[in-house]
CSV table of C-alpha atoms and ligand atoms in Angstrom, one decimal:
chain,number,residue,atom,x,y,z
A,1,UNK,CA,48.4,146.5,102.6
A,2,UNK,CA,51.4,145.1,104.4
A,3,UNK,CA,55.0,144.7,104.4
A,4,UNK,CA,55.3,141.2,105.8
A,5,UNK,CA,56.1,138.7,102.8
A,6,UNK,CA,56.9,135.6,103.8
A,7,UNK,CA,58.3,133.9,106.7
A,8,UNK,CA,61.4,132.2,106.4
A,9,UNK,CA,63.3,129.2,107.9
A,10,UNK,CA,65.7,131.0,110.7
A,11,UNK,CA,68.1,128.0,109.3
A,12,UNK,CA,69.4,127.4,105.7
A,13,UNK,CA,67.8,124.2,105.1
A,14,UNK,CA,66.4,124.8,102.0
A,15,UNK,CA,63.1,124.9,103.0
A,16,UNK,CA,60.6,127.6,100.4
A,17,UNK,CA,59.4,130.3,102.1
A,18,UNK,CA,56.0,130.0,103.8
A,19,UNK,CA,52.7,132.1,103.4
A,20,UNK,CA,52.0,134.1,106.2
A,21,UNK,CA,48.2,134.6,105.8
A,22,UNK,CA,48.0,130.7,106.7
A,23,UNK,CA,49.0,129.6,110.1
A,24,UNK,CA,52.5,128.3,110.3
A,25,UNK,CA,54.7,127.5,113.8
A,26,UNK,CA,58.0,125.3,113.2
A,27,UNK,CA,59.8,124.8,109.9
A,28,UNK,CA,57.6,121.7,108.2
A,29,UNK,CA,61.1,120.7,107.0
A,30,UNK,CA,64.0,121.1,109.9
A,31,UNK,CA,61.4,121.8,112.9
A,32,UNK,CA,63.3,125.4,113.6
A,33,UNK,CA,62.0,128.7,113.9
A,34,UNK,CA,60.4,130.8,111.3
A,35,UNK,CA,61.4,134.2,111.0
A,36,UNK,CA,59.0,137.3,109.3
A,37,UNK,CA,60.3,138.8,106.6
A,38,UNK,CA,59.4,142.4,105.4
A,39,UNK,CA,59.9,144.0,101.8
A,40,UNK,CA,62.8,146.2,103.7
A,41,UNK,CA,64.0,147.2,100.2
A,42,UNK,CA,61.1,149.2,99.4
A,43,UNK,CA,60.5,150.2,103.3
A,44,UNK,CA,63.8,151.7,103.0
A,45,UNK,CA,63.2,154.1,100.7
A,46,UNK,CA,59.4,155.1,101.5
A,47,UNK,CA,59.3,155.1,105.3
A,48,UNK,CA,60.7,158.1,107.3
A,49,UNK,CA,61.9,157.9,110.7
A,50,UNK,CA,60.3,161.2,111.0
A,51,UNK,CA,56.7,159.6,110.7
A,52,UNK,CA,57.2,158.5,114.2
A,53,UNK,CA,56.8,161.8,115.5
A,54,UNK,CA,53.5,162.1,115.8
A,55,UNK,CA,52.6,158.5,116.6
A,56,UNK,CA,51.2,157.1,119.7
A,57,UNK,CA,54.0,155.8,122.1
A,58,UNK,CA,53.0,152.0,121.8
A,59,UNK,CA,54.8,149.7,119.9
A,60,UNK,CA,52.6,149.6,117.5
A,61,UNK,CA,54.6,152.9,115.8
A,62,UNK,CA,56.8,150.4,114.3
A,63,UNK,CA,53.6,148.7,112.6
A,64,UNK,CA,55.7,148.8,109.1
A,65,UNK,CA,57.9,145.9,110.4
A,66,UNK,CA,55.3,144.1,112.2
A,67,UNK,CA,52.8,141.5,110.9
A,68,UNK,CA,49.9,143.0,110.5
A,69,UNK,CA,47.8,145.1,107.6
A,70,UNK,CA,47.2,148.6,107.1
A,71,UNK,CA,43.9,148.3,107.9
A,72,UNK,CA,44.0,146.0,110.7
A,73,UNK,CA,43.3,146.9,114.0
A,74,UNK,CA,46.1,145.3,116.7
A,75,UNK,CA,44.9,143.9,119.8
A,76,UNK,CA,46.8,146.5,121.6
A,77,UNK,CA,46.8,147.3,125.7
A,78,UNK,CA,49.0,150.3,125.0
A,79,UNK,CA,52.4,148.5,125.7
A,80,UNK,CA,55.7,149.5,124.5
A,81,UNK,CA,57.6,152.7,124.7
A,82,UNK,CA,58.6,152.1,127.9
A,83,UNK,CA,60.6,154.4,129.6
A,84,UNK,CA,64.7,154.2,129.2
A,85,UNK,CA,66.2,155.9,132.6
A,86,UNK,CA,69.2,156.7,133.7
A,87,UNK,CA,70.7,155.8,136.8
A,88,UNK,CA,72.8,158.2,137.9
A,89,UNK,CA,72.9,156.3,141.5
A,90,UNK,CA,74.0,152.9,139.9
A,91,UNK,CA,76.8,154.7,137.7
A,92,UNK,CA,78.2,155.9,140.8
A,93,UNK,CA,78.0,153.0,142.5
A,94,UNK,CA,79.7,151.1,139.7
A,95,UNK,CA,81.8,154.2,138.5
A,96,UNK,CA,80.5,153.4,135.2
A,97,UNK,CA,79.5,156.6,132.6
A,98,UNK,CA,76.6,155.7,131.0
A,99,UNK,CA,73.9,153.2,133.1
A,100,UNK,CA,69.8,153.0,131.2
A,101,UNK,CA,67.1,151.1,132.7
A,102,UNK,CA,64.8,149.8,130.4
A,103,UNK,CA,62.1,149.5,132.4
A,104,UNK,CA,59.6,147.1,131.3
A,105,UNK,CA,57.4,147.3,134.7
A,106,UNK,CA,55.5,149.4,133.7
A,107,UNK,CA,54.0,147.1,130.7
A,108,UNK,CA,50.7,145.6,131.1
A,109,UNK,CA,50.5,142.6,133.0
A,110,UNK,CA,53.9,143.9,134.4
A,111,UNK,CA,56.0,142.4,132.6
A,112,UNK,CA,57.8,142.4,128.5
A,113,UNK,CA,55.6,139.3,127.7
A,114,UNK,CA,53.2,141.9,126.7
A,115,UNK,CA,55.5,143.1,123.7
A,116,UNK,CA,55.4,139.3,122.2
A,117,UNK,CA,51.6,138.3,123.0
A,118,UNK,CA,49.7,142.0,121.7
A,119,UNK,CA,51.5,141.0,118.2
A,120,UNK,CA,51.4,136.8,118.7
A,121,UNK,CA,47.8,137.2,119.3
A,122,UNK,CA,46.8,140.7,117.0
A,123,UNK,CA,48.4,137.6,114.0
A,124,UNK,CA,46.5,134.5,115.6
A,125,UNK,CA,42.7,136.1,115.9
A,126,UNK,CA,43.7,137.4,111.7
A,127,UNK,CA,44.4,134.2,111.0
A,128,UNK,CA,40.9,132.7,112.8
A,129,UNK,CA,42.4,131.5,115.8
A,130,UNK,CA,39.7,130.8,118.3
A,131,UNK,CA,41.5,129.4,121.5
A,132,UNK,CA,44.9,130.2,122.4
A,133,UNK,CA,47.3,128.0,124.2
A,134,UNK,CA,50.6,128.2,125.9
A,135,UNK,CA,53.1,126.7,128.3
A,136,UNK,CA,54.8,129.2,130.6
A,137,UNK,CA,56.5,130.2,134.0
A,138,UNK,CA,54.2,132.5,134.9
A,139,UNK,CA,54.2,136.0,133.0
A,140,UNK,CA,53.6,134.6,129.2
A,141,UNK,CA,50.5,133.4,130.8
A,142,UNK,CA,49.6,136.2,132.1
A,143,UNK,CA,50.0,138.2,129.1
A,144,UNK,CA,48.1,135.9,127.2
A,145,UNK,CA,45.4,135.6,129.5
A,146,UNK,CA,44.9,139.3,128.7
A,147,UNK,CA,45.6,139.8,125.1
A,148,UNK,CA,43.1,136.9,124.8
A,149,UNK,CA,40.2,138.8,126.7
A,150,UNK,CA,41.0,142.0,125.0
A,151,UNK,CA,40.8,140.3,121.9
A,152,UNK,CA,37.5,138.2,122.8
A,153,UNK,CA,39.3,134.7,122.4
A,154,UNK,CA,39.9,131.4,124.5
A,155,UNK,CA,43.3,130.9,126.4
A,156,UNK,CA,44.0,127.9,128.0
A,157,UNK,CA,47.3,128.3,129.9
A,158,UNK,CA,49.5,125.7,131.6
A,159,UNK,CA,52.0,126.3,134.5
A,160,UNK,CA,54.3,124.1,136.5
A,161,UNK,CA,52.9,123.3,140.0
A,162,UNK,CA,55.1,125.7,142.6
A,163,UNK,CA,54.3,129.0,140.1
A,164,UNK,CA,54.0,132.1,142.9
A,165,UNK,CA,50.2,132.3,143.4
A,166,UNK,CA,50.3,136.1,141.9
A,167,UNK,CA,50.8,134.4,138.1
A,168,UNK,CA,48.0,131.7,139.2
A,169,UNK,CA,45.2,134.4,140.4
A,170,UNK,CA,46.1,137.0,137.2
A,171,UNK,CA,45.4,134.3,134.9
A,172,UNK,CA,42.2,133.7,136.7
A,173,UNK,CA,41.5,137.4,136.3
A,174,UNK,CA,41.5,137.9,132.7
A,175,UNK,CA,39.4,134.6,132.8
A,176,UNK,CA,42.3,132.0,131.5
A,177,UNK,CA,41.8,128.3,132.2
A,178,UNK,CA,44.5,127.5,134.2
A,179,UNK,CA,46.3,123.8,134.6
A,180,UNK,CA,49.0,123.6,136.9
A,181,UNK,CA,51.5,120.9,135.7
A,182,UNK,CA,53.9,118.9,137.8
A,183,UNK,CA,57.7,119.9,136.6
A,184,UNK,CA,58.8,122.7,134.6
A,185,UNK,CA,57.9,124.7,131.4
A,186,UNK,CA,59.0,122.5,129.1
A,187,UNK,CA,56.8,119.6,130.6
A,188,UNK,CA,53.5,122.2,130.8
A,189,UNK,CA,54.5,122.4,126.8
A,190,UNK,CA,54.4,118.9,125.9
A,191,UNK,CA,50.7,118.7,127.9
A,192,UNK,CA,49.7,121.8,126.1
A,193,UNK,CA,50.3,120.2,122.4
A,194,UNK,CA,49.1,116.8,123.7
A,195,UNK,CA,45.9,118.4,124.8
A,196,UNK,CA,45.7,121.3,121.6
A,197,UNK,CA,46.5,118.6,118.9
A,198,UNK,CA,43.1,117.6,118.5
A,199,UNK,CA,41.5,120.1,119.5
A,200,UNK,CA,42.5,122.8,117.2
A,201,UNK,CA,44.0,124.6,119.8
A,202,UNK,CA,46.6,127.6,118.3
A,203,UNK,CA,49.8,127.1,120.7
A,204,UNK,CA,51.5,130.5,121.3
A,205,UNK,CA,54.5,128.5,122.9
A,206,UNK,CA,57.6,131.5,122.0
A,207,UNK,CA,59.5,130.9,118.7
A,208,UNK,CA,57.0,127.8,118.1
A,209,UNK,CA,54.5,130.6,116.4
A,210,UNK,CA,56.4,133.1,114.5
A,211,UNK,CA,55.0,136.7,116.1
A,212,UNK,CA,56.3,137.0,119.7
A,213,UNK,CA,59.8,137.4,118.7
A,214,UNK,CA,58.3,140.2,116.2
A,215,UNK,CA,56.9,141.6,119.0
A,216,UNK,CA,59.9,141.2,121.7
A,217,UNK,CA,62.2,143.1,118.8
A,218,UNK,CA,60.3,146.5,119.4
A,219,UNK,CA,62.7,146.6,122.7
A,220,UNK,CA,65.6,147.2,120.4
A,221,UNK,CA,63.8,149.9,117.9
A,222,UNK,CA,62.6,151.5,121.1
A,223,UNK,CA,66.3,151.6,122.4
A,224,UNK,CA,67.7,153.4,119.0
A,225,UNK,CA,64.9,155.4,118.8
A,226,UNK,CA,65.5,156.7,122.8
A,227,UNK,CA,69.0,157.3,121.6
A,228,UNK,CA,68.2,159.0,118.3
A,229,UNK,CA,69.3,156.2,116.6
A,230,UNK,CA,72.8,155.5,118.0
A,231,UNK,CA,74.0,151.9,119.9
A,232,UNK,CA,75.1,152.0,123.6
A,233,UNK,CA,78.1,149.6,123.8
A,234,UNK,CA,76.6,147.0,125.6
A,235,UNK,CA,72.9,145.2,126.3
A,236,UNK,CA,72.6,143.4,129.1
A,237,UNK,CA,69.6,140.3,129.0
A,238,UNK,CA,68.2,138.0,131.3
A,239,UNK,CA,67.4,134.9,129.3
A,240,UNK,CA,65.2,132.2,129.3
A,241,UNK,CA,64.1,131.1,126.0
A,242,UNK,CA,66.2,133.7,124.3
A,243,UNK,CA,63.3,135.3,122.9
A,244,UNK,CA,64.4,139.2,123.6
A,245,UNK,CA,68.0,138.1,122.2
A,246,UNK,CA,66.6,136.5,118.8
A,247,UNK,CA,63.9,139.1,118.6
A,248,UNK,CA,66.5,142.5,119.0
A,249,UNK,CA,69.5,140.5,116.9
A,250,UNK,CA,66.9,140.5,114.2
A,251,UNK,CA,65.8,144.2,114.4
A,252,UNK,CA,69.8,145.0,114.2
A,253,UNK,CA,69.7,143.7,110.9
A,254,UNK,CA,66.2,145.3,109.3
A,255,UNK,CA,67.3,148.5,111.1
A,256,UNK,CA,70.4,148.3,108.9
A,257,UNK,CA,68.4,147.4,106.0
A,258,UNK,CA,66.3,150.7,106.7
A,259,UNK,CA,69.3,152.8,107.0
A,260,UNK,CA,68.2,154.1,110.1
A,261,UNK,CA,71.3,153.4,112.6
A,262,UNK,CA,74.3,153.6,109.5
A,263,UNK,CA,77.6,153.9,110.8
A,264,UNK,CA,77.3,152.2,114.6
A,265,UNK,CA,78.2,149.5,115.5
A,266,UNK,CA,75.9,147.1,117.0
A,267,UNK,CA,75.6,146.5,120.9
A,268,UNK,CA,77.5,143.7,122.7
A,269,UNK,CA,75.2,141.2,123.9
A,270,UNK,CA,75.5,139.9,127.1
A,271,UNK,CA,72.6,136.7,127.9
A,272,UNK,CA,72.6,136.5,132.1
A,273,UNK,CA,71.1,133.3,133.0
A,274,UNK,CA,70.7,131.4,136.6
A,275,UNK,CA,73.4,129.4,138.2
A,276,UNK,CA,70.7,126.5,138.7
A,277,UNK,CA,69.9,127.1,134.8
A,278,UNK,CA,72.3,128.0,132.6
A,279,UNK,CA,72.0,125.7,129.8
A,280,UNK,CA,73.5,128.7,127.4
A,281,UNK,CA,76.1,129.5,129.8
A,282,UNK,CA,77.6,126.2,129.5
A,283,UNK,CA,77.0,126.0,125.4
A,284,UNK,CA,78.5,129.3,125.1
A,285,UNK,CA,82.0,128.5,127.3
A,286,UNK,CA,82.1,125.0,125.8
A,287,UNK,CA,81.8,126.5,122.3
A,288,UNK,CA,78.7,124.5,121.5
A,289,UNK,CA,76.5,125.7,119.0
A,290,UNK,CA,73.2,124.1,120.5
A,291,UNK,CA,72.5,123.6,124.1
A,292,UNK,CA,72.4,120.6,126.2
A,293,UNK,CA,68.8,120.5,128.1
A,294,UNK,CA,69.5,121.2,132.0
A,295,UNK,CA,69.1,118.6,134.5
A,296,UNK,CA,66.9,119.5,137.5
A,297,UNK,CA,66.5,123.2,137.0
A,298,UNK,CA,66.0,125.6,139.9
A,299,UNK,CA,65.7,129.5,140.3
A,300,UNK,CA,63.5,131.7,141.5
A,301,UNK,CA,63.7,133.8,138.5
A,302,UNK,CA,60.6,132.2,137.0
A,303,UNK,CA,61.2,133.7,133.8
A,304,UNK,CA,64.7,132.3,133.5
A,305,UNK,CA,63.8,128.4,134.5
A,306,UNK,CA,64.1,127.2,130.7
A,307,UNK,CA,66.1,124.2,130.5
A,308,UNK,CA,66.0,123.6,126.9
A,309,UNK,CA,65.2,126.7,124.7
A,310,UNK,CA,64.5,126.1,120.8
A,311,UNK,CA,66.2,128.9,119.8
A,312,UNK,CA,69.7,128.1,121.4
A,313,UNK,CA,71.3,127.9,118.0
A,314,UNK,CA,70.0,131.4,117.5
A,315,UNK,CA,70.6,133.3,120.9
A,316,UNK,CA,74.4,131.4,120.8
A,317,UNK,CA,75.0,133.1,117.7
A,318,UNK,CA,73.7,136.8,118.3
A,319,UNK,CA,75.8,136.9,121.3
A,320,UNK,CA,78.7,135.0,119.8
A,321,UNK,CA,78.4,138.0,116.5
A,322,UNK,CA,77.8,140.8,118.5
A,323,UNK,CA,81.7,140.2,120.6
A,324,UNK,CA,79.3,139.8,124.0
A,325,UNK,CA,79.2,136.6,125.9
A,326,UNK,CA,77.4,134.7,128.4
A,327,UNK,CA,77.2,134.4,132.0
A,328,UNK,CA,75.1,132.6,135.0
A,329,UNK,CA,74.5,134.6,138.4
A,330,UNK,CA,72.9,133.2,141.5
A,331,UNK,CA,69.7,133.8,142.8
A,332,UNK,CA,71.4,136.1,146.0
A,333,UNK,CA,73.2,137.6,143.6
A,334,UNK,CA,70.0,138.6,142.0
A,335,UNK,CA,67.6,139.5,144.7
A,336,UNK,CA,70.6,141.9,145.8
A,337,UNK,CA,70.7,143.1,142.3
A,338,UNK,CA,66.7,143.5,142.8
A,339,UNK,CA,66.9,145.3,146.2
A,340,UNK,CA,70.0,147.9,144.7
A,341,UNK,CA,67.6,149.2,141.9
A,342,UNK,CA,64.3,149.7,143.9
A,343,UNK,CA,66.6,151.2,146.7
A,344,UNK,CA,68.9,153.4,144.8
A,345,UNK,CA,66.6,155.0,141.7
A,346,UNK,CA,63.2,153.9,142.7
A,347,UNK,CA,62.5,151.0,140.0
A,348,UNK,CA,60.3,148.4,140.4
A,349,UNK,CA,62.9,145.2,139.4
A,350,UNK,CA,61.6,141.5,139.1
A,351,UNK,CA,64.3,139.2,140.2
A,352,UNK,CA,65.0,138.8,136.3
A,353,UNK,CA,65.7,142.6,136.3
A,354,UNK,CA,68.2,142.4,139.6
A,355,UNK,CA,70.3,139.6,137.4
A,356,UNK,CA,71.3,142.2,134.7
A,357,UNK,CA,72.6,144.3,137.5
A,358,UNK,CA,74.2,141.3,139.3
A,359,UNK,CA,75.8,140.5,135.7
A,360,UNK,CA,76.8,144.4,135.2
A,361,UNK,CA,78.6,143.9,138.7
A,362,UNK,CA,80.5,141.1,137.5
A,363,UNK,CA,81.7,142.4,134.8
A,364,UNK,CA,82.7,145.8,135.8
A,365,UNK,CA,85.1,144.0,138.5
A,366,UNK,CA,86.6,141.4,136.1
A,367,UNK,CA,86.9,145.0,134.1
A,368,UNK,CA,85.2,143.4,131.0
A,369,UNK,CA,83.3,146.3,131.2
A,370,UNK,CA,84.9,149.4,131.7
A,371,UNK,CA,84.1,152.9,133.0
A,372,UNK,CA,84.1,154.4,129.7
A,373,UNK,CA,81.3,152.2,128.2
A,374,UNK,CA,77.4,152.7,128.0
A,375,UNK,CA,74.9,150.1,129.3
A,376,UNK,CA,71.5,149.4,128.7
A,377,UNK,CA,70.1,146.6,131.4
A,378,UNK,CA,66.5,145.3,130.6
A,379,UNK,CA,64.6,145.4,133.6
A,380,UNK,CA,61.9,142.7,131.9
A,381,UNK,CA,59.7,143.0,134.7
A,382,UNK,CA,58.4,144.3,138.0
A,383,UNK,CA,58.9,143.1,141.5
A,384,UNK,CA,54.8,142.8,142.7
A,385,UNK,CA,54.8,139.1,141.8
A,386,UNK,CA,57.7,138.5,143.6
A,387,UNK,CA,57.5,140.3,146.4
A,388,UNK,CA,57.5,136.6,148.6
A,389,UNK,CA,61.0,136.9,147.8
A,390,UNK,CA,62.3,140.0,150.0
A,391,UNK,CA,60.2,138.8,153.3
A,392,UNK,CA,62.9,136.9,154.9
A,393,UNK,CA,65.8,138.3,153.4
A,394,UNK,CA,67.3,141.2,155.5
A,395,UNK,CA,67.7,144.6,153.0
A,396,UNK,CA,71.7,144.4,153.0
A,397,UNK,CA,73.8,147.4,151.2
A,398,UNK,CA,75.7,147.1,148.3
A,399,UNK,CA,77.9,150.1,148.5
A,400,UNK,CA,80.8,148.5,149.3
A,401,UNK,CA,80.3,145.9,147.0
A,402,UNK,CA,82.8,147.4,144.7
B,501,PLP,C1,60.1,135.4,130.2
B,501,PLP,C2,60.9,136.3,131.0
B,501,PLP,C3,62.3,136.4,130.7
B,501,PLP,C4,63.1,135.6,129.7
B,501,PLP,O1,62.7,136.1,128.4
B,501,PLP,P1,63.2,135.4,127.0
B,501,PLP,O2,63.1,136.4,126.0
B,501,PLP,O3,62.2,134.2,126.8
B,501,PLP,O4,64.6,134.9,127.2
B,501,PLP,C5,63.0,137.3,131.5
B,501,PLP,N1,62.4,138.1,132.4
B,501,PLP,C6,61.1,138.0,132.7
B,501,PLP,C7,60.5,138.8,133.8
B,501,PLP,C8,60.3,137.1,132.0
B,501,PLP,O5,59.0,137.0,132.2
């Protein structure tokens, strides 16, 4: 048995809905992303919160609203239910109340990719997949290098040129085949499909298959669950192809559906990108609904080097609904941001991580955030494959910062 119905165009063009025991990526009709859909109606009135309780703390406890049957067995590394801390340092710091770490560092392969590719690839072995391909900056690859040998499948994985050896040698690890591509993710994703097209390769390229953004939305049912079931007033995302955004905008509205969060109001969303990336940053304060592809894109936030996203229409408007906005920090800002959380409570940040502090910073001073509010950041990953980054860059202190 399972929940999952259909999948859906994510824009009203008119398209039918699509079967999801066949393999589907983009709309056939307006090339946009598909979106699962669940029999919530009936969910809602069979499935308890309380039957959480004595489920193991993976993601997989939310297996109701994911894609997969009840007796299925999910490629599963036990990721998920990550830890949400408080930071009783960084509040002070910031004289904010209320400061949670969502600490995704501790997921396999280190980083949140592992949400998207244990669901993405549980779906595409189902479905008969038998090689698995995708474009990415360096920690998709790395989680579908694993999921992939978990799961006894092929993964052929594509990254640009100048990725930090640490993404390189993991891939090698789980034994990926690796092609380093000259340029940036969206040019290892063109290779990818020229390469998969006829050879029957399944490309796991985010929103291009509809599963990772299934499994990206646990973060959010995670959250409410931490909080028994309440919204902090802001969430605070580093984004690259907006999958985290999409995927936790989405489990707003099935959460609703469930009844499970009734009567608060959903979190503001704040999407922190890179100064020399910030193709959303500049859609959102031009009032664009779609995002101009960025010219010559450079950060050292690997996961946030995404000059064109598919999604854009999609991340604009969660962040536009939920009254949060958009904003671009640079990478000094960042690798500060990095340095303050390790320092001050002991957490492992990626430079991703450090920019949803940076962001935090800003917005406490320009008082957009004020002392009264509650914060979650998402610390998407860990700082081992970046630790390059802090060798030549003298530990400075914040604390007068503010
Ligand atoms: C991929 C990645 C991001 C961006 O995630 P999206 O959901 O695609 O926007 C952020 N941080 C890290 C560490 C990543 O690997």
């Amino acid at each position: 048995m399972t929940f999952l119905v259909s999948l859906q165009c994510s824009r009203p063009c008119g398209a039918r809905p699509y079967n999801p025991d066949q393999p589907h990526h983009l709309c056939d009709k307006c090339g946009a992303p598909l979106f699962a859909r669940y029999d919530l109606e009936k969910l809602g009135t069979i499935w308890k919160k309380r039957s959480l309780e004595s489920r193991q703390p993976t993601l997989w406890r939310y297996r109701e609203v994911l894609p997969i049957h009840t007796d299925q067995e999910p490629v599963t590394l036990g990721e998920g239910m990550t830890p949400l801390l408080r930071t009783p340092c960084l509040e002070e710091l910031l004289d904010i109340r209320t400061i949670l770490v969502k600490d995704e560092s501790l997921s396999p392969t280190n980083s949140f990719k592992s949400r998207g590719l244990s669901v993405a690839v549980t779906k595409a072995k189902y479905l008969g997949a038998q090689c698995l391909s995708v474009p990415s900056a360096g920690n998709a690859a790395n989680a579908l290098a694993a999921y992939a040998a978990r799961a006894r499948l092929e993964a052929k994985v594509f990254l640009p040129k100048d990725a930090k050896p640490p993404f390189i040698l993991e891939c090698e690890l789980y034994g990926a085949d690796v092609t380093l591509i000259e340029g940036l993710i969206t040019d290892a994703g063109r290779e990818a499909a020229k390469l998969g097209a006829d050879r029957g390769w399944y490309d796991i390229s985010t929103l291009k298959e509809p599963y990772r953004v299934e499994g990206k939305k646990t973060l959010a049912y995670e959250v409410a669950e931490q909080l028994d079931w309440s919204w902090p007033d802001w969430f605070i995302y580093p984004t690259g192809g907006g999958t985290g955004i999409i995927g936790m905008w989405k489990a707003f509205s099935e959460l609703e559906s469930l009844g499970w969060v009734s009567g608060h109001r959903r979190p503001k969303m704040v999407s922190v990108q890179a100064e020399g990336c910030a193709p959303i940053v500049h859609a959102f304060n031009s009032g664009l609904n779609h995002a101009e592809s960025w010219n010559s894109a450079t950060t050292t936030a690997d996961g946030l080097r995404v000059p064109n996203a598919v999604g854009d229409f999609l991340i604009l408007r969660a962040v536009r609904e939920s009254g949060g906005l958009a904003l671009a920090v640079s990478d000094e800002e960042m690798i500060t941001g990095m340095r303050d959380i390790g320092r001050l409570e002991g957490i492992s940040a990626s430079p991703e991580g450090g920019a949803t502090l940076a962001a935090l910073r800003n917005l406490r001073q320009q008082g957009t955030i004020t002392k009264h509010d509650s914060v979650v950041l998402f610390n998407t990953g860990g700082a081992l494959k970046y630790l390059s980054l802090l060798e030549h860059n003298p530990s400075e202190s914040a604390d007068n910062n503010l």
